[in-house]
Short mmCIF file of C-alpha atoms in Angstrom, two decimals:
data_model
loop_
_atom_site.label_atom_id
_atom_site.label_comp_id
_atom_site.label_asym_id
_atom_site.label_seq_id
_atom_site.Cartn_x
_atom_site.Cartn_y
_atom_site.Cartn_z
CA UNK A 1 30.44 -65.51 -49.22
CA UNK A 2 28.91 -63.19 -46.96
CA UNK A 3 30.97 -60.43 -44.12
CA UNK A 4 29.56 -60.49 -40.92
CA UNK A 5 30.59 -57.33 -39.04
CA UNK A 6 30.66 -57.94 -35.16
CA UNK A 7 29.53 -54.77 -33.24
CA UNK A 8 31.41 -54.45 -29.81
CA UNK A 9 29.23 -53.70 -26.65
CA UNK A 10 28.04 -50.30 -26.24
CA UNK A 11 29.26 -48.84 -23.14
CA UNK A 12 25.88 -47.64 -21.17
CA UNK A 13 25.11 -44.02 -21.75
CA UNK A 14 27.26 -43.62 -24.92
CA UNK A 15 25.19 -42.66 -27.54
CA UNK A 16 24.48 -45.54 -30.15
CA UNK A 17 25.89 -44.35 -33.92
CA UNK A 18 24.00 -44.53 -36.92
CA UNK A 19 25.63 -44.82 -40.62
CA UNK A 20 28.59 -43.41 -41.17
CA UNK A 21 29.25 -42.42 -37.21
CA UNK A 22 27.22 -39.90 -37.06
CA UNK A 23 24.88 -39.43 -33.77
CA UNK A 24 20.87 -40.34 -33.87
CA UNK A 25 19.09 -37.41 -33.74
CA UNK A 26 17.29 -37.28 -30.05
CA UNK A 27 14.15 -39.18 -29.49
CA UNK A 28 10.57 -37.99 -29.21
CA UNK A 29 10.23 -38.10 -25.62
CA UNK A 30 13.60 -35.97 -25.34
CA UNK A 31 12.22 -33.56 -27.47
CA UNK A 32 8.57 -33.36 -25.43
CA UNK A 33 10.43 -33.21 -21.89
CA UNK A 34 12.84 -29.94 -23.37
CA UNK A 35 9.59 -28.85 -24.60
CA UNK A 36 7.89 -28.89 -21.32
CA UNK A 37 10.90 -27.79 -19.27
CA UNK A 38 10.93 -25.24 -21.55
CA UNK A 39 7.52 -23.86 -20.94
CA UNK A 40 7.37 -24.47 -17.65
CA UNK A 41 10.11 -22.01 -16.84
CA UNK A 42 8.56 -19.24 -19.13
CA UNK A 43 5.16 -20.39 -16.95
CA UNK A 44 7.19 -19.97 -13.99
CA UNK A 45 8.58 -16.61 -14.89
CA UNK A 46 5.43 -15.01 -15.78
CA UNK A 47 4.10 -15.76 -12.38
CA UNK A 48 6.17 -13.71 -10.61
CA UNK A 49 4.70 -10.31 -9.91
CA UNK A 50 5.95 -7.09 -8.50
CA UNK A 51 4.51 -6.23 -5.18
CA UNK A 52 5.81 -2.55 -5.33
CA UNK A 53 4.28 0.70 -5.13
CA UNK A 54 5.02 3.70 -4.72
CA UNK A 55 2.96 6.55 -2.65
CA UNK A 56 0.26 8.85 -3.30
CA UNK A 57 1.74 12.01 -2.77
CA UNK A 58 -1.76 13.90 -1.88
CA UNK A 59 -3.24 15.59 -4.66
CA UNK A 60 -5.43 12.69 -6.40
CA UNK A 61 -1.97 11.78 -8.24
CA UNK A 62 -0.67 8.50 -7.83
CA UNK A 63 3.27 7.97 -7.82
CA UNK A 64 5.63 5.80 -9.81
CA UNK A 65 6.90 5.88 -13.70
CA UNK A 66 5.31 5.24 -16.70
CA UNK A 67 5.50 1.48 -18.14
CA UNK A 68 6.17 0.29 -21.61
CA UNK A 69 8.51 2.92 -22.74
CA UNK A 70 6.28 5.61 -21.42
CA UNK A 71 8.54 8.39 -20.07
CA UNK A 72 8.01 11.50 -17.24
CA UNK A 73 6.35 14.35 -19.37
CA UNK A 74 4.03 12.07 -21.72
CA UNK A 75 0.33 13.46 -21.93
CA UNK A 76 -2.13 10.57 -21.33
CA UNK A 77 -4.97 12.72 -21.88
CA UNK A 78 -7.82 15.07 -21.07
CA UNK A 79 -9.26 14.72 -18.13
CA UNK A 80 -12.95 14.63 -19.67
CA UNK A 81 -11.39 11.30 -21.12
CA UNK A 82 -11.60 9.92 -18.06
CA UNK A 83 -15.23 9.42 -16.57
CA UNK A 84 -16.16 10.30 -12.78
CA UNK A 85 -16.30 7.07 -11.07
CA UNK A 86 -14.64 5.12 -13.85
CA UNK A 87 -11.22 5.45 -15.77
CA UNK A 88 -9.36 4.84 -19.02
CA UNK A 89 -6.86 2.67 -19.60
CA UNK A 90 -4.02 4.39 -21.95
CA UNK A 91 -2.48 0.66 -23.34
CA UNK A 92 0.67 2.37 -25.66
CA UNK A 93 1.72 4.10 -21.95
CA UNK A 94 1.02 1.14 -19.91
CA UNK A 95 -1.49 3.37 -17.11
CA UNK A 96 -4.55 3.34 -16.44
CA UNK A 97 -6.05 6.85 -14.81
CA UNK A 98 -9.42 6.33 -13.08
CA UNK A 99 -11.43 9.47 -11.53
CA UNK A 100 -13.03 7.72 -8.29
CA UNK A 101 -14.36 10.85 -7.13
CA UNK A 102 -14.81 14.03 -9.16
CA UNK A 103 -11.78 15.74 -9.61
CA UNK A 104 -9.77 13.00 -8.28
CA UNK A 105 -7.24 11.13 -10.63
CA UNK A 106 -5.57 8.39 -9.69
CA UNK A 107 -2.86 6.13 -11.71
CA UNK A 108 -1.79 2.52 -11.89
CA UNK A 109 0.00 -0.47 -14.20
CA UNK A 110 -2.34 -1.45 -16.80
CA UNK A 111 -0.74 -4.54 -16.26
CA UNK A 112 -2.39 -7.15 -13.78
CA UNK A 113 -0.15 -8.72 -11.42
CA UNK A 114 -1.79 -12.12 -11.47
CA UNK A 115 -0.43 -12.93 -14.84
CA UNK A 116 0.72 -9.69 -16.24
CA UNK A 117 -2.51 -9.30 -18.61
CA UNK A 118 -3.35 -6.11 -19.76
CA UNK A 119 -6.27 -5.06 -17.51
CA UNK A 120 -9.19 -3.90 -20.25
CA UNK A 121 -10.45 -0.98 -18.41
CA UNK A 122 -12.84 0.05 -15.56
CA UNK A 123 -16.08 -1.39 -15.40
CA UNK A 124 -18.63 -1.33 -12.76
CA UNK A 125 -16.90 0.22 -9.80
CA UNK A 126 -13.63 -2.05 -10.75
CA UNK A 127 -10.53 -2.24 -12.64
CA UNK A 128 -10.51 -5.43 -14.63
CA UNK A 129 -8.65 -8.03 -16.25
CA UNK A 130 -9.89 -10.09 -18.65
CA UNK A 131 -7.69 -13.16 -18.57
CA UNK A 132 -8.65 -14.54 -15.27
CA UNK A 133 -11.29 -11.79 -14.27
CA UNK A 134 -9.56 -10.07 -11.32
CA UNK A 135 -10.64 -7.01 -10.50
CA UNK A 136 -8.80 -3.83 -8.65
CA UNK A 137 -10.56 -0.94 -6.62
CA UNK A 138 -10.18 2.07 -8.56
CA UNK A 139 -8.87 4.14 -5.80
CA UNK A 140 -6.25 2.29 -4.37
CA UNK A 141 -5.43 -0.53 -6.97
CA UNK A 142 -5.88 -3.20 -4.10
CA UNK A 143 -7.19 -6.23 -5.70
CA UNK A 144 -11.05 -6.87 -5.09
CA UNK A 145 -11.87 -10.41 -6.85
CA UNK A 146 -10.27 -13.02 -8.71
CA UNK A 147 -7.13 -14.94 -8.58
CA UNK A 148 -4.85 -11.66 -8.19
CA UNK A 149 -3.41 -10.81 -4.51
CA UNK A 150 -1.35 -7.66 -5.14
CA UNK A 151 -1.82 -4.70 -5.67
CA UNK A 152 -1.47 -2.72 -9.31
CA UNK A 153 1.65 -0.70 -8.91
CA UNK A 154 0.71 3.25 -8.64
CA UNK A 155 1.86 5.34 -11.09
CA UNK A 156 2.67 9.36 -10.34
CA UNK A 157 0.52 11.57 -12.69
CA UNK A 158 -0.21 15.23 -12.66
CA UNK A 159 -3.13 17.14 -13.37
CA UNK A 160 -3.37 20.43 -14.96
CA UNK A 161 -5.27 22.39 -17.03
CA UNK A 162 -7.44 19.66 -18.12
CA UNK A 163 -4.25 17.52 -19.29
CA UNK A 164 -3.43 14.16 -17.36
CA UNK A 165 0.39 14.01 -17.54
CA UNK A 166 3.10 11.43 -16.43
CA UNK A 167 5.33 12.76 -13.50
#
């Protein structure tokens, strides 16, 4: 003799139960749209970039704060680190100082506005950043090539005694 259990009709959009009641773990196609979504929103977010800066106040130093924990008061350097038509980018402080003409310091985000890369430093004539190649004028931070369309954020420095500090 053999039970036959009858299963009522599922109601649409309840979820179906496996043994012993419990719920069927989601499908793979739920699990590859949360995914996505997911992503795209951290895509999305990463996108946005910050079309502030503040002004030069005169003297070759640019103005704003320090990035990535760096505070007013932190020495970035000599300036002999930073070469006269070039710069250095100081990653651990977020800036990087470029000398377009001698004796002139200027500071910016190390961090490209495109995508918010980490530029890699200043290389014929141009700030760059190497994950979609934009490129920044040293003097102004005003984007030059590549995908980029703002600005790098100045950064106030000040120069003195051969020491390149944060303002």
């Amino acid at each position: 003799m053999s039970t036959t259990q009858e299963h009522a009709p599922q109601e649409p959009g309840t979820p179906e139960r496996g043994p012993q009641g419990r719920g069927l773990r989601p499908g793979r196609r739920a699990v590859v749209v949360a995914v996505g979504a997911a992503g795209a929103v951290a895509a999305l977010s990463a996108c946005g970039a910050s079309g502030t800066s503040d002004e030069t106040d005169g003297s070759g130093a640019s103005g704003g704060s320090g990035a990535s924990g760096a505070k007013s008061g932190t020495v970035l350097g000599s300036t002999g680190d930073v070469p006269e038509g070039g710069g250095k980018v100081f990653a651990d402080q977020g800036v990087v100082v470029t000398q377009p003409t001698a004796g002139q310091f200027k500071a910016f985000s190390a961090t490209c506005t495109h995508q918010g890369c980490a530029v890699s430093g200043v290389t014929d004539g141009a700030i760059t950043c190497p994950c979609h190649q934009s490129t920044f004028d040293p003097a102004t931070g005003e984007p030059t090539g590549g995908p980029a369309t703002v600005a790098l954020p100045a950064k106030r420095i000040t120069v003195a005694d051969g020491s390149i500090t944060l303002a």
